[in-house]
PDB file of C-alpha atoms and ligand atoms in Angstrom:
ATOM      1  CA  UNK A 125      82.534  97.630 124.024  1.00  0.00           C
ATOM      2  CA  UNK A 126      82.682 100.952 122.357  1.00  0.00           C
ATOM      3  CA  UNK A 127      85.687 103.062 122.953  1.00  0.00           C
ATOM      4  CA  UNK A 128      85.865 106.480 125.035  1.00  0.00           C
ATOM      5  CA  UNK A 129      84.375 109.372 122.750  1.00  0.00           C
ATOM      6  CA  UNK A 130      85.642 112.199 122.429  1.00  0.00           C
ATOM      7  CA  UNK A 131      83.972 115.510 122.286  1.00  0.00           C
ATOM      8  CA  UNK A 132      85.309 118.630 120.046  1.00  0.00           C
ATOM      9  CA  UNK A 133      83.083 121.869 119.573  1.00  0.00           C
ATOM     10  CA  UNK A 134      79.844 120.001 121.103  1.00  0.00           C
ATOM     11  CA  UNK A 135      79.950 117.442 118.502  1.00  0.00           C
ATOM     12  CA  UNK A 136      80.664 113.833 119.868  1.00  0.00           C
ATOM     13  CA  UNK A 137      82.747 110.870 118.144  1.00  0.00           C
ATOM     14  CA  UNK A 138      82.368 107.504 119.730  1.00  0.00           C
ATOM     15  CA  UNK A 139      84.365 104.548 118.177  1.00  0.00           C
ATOM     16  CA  UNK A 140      82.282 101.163 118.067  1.00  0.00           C
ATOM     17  CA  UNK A 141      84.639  98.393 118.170  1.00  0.00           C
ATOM     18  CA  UNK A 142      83.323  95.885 115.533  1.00  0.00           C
ATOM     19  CA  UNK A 143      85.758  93.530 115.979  1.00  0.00           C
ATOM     20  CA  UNK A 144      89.444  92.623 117.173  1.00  0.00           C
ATOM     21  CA  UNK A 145      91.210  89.644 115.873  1.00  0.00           C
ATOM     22  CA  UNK A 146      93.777  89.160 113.511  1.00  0.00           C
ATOM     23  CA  UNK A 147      93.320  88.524 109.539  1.00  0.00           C
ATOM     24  CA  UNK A 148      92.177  84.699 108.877  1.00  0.00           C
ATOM     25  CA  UNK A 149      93.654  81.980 107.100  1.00  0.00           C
ATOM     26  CA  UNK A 150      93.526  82.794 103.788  1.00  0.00           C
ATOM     27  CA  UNK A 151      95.342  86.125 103.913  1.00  0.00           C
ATOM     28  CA  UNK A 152      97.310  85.767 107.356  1.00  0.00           C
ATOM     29  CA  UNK A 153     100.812  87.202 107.509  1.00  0.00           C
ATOM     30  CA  UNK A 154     103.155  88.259 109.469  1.00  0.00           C
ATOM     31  CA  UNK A 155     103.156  92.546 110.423  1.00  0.00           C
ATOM     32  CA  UNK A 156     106.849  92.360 108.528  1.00  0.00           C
ATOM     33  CA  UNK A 157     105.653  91.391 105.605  1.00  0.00           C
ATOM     34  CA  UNK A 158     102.538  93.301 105.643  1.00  0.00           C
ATOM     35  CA  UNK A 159     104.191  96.222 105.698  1.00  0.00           C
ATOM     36  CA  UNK A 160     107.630  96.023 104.059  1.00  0.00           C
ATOM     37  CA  UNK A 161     110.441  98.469 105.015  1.00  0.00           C
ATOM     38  CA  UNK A 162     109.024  99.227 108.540  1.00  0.00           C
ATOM     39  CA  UNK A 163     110.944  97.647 111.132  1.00  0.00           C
ATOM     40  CA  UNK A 164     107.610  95.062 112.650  1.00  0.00           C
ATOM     41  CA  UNK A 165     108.117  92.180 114.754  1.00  0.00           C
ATOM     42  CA  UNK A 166     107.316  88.802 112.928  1.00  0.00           C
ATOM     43  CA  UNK A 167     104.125  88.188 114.408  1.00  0.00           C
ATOM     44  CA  UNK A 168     100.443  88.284 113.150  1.00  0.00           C
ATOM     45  CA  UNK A 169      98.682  91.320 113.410  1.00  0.00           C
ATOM     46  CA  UNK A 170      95.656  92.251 115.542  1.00  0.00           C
ATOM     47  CA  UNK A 171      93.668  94.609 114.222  1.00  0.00           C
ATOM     48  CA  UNK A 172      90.678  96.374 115.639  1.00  0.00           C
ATOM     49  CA  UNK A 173      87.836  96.925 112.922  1.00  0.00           C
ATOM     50  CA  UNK A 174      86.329 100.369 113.930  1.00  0.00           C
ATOM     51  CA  UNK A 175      83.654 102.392 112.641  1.00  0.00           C
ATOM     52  CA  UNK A 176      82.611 106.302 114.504  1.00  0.00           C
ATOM     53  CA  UNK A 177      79.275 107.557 115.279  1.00  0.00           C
ATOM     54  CA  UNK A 178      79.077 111.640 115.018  1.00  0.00           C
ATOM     55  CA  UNK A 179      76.282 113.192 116.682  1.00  0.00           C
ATOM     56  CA  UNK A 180      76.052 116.885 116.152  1.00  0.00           C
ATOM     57  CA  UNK A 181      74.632 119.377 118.776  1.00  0.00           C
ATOM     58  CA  UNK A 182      71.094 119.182 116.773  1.00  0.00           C
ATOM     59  CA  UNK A 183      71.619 114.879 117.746  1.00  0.00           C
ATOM     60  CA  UNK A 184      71.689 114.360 113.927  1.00  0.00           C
ATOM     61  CA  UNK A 185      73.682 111.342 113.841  1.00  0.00           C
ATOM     62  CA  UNK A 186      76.401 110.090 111.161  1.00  0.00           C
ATOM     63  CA  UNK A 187      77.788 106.377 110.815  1.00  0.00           C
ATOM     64  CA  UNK A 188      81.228 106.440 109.522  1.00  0.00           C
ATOM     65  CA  UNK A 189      81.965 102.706 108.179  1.00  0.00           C
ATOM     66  CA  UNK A 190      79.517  99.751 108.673  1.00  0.00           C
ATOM     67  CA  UNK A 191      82.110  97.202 109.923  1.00  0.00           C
ATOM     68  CA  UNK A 192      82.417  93.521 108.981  1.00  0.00           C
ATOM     69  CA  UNK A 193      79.044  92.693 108.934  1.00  0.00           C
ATOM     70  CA  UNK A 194      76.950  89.263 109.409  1.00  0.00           C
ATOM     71  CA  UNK A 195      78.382  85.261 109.356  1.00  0.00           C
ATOM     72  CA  UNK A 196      77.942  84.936 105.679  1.00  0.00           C
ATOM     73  CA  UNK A 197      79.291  88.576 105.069  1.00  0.00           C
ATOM     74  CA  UNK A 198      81.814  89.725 102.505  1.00  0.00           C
ATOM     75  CA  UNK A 199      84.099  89.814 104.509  1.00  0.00           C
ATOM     76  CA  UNK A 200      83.676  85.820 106.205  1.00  0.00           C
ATOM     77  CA  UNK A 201      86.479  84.469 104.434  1.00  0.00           C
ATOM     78  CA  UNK A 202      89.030  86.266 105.957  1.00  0.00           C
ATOM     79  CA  UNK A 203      87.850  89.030 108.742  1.00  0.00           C
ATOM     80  CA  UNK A 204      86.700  87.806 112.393  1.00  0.00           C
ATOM     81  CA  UNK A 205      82.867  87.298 111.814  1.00  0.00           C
ATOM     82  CA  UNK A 206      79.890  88.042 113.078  1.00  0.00           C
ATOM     83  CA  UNK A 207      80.779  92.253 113.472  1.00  0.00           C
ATOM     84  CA  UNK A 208      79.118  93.898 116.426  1.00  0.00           C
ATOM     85  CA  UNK A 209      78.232  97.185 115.041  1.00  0.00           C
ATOM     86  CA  UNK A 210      73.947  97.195 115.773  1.00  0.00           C
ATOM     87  CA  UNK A 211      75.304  95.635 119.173  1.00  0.00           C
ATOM     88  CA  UNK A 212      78.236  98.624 119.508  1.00  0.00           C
ATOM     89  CA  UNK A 213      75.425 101.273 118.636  1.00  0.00           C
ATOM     90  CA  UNK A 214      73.152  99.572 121.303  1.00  0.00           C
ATOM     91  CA  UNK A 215      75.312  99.892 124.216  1.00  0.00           C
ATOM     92  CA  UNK A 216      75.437 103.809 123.256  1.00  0.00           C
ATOM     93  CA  UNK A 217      71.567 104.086 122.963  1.00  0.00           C
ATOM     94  CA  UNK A 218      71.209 104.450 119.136  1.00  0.00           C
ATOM     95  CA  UNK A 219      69.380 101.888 116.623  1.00  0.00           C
ATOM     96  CA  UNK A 220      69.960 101.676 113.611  1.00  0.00           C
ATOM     97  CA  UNK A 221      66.570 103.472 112.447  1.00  0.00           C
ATOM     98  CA  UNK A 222      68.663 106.868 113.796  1.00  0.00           C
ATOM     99  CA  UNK A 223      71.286 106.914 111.134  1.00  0.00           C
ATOM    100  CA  UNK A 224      70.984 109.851 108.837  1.00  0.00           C
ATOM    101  CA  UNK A 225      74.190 109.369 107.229  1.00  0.00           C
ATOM    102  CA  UNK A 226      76.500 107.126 106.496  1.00  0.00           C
ATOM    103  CA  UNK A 227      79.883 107.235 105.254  1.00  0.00           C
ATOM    104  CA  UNK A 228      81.840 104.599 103.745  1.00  0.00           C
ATOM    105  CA  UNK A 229      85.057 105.625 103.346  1.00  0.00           C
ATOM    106  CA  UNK A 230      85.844 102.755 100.625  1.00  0.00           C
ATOM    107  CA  UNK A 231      84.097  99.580  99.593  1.00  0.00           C
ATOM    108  CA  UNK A 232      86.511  96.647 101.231  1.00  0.00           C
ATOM    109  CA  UNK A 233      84.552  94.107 102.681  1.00  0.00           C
ATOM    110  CA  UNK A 234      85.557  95.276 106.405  1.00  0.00           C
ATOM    111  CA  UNK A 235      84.625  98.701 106.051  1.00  0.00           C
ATOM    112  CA  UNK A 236      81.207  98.408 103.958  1.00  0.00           C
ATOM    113  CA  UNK A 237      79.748  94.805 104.608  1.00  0.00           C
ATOM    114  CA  UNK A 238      77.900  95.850 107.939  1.00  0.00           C
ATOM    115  CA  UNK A 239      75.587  98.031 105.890  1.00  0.00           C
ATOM    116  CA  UNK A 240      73.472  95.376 104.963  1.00  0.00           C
ATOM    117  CA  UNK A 241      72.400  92.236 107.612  1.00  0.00           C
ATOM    118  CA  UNK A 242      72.287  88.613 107.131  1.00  0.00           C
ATOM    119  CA  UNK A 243      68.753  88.646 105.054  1.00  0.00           C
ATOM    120  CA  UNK A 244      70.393  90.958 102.457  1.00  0.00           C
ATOM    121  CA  UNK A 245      68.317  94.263 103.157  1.00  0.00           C
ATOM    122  CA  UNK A 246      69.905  97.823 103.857  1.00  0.00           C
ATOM    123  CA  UNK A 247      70.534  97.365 108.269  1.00  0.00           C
ATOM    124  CA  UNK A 248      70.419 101.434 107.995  1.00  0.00           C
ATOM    125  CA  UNK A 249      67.395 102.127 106.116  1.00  0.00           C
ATOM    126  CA  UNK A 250      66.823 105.468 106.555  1.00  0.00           C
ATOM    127  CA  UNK A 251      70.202 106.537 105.967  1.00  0.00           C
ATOM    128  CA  UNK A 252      71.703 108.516 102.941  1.00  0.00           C
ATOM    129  CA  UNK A 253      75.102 105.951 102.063  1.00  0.00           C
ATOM    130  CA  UNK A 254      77.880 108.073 100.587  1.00  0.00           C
ATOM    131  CA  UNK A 255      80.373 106.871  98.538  1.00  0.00           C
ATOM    132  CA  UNK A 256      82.853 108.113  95.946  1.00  0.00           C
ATOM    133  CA  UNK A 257      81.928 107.719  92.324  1.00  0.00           C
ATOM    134  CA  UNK A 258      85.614 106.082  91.876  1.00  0.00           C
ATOM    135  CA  UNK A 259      85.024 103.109  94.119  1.00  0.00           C
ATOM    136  CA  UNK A 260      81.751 102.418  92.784  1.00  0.00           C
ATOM    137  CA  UNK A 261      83.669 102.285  89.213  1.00  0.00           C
ATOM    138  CA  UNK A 262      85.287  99.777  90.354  1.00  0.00           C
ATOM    139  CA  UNK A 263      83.001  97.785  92.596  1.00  0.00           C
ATOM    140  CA  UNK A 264      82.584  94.205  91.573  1.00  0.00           C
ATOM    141  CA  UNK A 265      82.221  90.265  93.221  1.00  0.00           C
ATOM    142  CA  UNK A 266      80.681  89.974  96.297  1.00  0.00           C
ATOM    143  CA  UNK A 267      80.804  93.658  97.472  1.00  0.00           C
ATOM    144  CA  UNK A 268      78.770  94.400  94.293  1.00  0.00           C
ATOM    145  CA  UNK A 269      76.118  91.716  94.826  1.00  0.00           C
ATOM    146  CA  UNK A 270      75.909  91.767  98.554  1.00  0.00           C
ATOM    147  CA  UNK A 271      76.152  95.172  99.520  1.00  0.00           C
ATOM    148  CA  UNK A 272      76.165  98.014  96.664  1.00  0.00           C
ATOM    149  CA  UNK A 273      72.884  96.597  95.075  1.00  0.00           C
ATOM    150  CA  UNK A 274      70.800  95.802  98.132  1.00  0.00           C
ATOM    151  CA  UNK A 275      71.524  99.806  98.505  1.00  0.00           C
ATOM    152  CA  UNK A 276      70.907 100.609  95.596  1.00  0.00           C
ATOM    153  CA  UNK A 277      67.934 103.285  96.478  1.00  0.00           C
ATOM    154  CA  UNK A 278      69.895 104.647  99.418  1.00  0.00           C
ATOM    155  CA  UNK A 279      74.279 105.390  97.779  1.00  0.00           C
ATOM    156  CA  UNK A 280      74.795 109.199  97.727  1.00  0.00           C
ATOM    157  CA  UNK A 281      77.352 108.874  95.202  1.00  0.00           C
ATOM    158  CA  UNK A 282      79.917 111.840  95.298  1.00  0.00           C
ATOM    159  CA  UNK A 283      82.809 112.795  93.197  1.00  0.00           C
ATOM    160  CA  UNK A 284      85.829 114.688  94.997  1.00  0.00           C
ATOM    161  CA  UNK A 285      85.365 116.837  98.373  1.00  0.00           C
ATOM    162  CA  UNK A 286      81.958 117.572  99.897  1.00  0.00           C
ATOM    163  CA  UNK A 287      80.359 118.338 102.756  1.00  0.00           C
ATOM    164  CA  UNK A 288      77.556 115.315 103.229  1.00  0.00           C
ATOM    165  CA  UNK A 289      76.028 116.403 106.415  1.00  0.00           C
ATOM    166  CA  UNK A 290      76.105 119.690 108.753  1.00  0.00           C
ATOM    167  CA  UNK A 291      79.474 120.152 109.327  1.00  0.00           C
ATOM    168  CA  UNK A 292      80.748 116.818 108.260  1.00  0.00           C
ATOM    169  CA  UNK A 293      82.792 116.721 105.204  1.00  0.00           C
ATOM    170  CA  UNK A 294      84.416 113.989 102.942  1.00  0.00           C
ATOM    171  CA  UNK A 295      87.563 114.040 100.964  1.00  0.00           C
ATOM    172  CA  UNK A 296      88.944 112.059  98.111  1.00  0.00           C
ATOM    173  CA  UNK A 297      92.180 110.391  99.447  1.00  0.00           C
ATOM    174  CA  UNK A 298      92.949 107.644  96.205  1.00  0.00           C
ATOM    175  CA  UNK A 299      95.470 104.990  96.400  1.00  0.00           C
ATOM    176  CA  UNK A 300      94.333 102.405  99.004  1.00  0.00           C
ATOM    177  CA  UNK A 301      91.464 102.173  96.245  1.00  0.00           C
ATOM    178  CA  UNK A 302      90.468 104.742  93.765  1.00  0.00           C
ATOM    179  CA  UNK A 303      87.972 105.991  95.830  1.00  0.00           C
ATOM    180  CA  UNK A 304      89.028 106.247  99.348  1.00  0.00           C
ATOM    181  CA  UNK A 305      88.176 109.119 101.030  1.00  0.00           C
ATOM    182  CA  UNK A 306      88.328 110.296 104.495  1.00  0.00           C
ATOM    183  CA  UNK A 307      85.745 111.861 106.768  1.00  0.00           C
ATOM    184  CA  UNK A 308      86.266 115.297 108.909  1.00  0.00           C
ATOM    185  CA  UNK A 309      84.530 116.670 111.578  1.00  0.00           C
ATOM    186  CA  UNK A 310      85.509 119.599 113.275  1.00  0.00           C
ATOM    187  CA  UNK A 311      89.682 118.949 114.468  1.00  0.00           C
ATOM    188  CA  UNK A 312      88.619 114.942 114.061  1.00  0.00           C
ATOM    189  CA  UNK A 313      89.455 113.116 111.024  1.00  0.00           C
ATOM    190  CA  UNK A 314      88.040 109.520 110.433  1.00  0.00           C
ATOM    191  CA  UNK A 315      90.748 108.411 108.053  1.00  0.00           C
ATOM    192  CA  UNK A 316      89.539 104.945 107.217  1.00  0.00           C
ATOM    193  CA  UNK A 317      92.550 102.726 105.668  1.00  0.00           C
ATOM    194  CA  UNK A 318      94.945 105.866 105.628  1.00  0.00           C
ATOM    195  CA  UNK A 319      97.531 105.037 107.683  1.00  0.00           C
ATOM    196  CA  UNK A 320      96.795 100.996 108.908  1.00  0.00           C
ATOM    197  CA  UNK A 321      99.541 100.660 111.151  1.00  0.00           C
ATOM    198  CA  UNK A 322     100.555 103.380 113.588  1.00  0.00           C
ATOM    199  CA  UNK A 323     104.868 102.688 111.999  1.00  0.00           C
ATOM    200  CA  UNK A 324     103.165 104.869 108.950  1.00  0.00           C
ATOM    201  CA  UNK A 325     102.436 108.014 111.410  1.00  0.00           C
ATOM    202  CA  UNK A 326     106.069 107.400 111.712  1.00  0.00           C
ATOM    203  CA  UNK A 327     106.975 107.389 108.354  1.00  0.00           C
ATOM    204  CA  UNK A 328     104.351 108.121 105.273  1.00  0.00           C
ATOM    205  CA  UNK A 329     106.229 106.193 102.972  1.00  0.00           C
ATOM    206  CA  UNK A 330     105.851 102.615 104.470  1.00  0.00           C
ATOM    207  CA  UNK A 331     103.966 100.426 102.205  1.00  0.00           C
ATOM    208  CA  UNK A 332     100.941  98.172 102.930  1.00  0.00           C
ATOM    209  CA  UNK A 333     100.700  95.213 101.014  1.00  0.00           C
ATOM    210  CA  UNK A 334      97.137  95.475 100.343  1.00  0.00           C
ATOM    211  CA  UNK A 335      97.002  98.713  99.001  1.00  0.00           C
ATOM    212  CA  UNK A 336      95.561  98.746  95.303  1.00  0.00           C
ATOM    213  CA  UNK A 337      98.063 101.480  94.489  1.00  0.00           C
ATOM    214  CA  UNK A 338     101.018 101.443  97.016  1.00  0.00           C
ATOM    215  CA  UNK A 339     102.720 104.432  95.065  1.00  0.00           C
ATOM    216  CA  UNK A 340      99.817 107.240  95.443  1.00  0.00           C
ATOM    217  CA  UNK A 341      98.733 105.423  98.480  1.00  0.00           C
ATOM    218  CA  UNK A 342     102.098 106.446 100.096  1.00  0.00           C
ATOM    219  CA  UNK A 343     102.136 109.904  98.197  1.00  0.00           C
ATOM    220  CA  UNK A 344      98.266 110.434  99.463  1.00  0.00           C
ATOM    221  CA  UNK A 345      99.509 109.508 103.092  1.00  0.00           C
ATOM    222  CA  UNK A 346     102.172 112.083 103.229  1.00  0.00           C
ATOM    223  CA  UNK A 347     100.086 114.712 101.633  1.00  0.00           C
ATOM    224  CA  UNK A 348      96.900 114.826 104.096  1.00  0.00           C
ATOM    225  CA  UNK A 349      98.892 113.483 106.965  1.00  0.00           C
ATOM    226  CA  UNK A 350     100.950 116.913 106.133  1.00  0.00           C
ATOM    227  CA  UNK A 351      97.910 118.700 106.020  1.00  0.00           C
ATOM    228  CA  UNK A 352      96.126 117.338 109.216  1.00  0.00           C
ATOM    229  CA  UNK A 353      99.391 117.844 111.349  1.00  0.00           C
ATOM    230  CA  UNK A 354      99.117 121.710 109.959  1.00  0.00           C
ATOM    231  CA  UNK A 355      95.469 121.530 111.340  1.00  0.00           C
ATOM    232  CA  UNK A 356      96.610 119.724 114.402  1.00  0.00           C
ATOM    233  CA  UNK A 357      93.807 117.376 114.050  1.00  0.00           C
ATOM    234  CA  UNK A 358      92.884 114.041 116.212  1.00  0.00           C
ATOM    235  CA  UNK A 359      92.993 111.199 113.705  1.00  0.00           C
ATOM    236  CA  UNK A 360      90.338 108.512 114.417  1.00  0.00           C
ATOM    237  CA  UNK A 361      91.561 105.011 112.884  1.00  0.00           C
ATOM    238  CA  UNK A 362      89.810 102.177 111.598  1.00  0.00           C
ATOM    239  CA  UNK A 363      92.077  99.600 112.819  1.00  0.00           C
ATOM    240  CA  UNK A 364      94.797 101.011 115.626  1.00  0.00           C
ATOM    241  CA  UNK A 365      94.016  99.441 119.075  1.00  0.00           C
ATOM    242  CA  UNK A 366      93.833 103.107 120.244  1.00  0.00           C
ATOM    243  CA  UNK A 367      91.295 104.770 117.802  1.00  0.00           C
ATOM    244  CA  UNK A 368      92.168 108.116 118.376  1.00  0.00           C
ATOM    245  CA  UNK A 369      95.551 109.495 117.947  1.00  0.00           C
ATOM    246  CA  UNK A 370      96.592 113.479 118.054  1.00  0.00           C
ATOM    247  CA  UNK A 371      99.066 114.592 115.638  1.00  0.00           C
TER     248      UNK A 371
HETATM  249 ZN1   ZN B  24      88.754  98.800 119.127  1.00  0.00          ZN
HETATM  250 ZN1   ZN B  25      90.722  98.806 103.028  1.00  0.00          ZN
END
């Protein structure tokens, strides 16, 4: 079931809840080692997969993150398959066909794999895709072949800041991957894999395993989590239980 939105200056965020589970087999490990230096209990981490639908006073409508995707997805060797998004965007009244925009905020298998379904055509087919130029760099394997090309006609690729729809901007955040970059909206900022666990809120520094560059991932953190607590904004995760936490 999607989350409680939350409404800011007329424009509403809703959290679809892709999926909750923990990490599978192949990558499963306990929250300590995950995130070394924090003080975590040994025990596997749950993690909600969550993507945000923006819809502006005019009802244009924005798709921030496309989830886990389909059975044979990406993301199927190691994520809690079959994602719910369409089903998420259902229960809210929206199909897919709605999307304007969407917004990945980097191109790991969790966040962009729900962007195309399980016969390997774009799910949001009407929608502009945007996506830093540095990701795409480096985009390669599976992520390449079963997501970036199928979309091929749709990526709005961008380079640094921008704003990609009315009143929603993106901004280049590098060091979880070279192209991470998070989404604002008014006071709400859709910070994708930012912060992952809420012990980095606590402390920027905190490293996360996973992380293709721990050391500017961990300077980046401090940096716009500075800079959102100036603006006082509501940070909407990807993978807190809670999606929405105000700084
Ligand atoms: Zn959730
Ligand atoms: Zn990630």
């Amino acid at each position: 079931m999607p989350h409680q939105p939350l409404i800011v200056s007329g424009v509403e965020v809703t959290p679809l809840c892709d999926a909750v589970g923990p990490m599978g087999a192949s990558i499963l490990r306990p929250m300590a080692e995950m995130f070394p230096g924090a003080d975590l209990p040994e025990e596997p981490w749950t993690l909600h997969f969550h993507c945000f639908l923006i819809r502006d006073p005019a009802d244009r409508l924005t798709l921030v993150d496309t989830g886990i995707g389909a059975a044979g997805s990406p993301a199927s060797s190691w994520a809690p398959v079959p994602g719910s998004l369409t089903g998420e965007l259902a229960a809210v009244g929206v199909s897919p066909a709605d999307v304007g925009t969407v917004i990945l905020t980097h191109l790991h298998s969790d966040h962009a794999s729900g962007a195309v379904g399980d016969d390997g055509t774009p799910v949001f087919a009407d929608a502009r895709h945007v996506l830093q130029r540095a990701d795409l760099d480096v985009a390669g394997g599976q992520v390449l072949d079963q997501v970036i090309t199928p979309l091929k006609d749709l990526l709005h690729v961008v380079d640094g800041d921008a704003e990609v729809a009315p009143g929603v901007r993106v901004h280049l955040t590098p060091g979880h991957t070279p192209g991470h970059q998070i989404a604002r909206v008014g006071e709400v900022a859709m910070t994708g894999d930012l912060v992952l666990h809420p012990a980095q809120l606590a402390d920027p520094a905190v490293r996360y395993v996973y992380d293709d560059d721990q050391e500017q991932a961990a300077a980046t953190r401090a940096r716009v989590l500075d800079g959102l607590r100036a603006d006082r904004a509501v940070l909407a995760t990807a993978h807190f239980a809670d999606p929405f936490v105000r700084l």
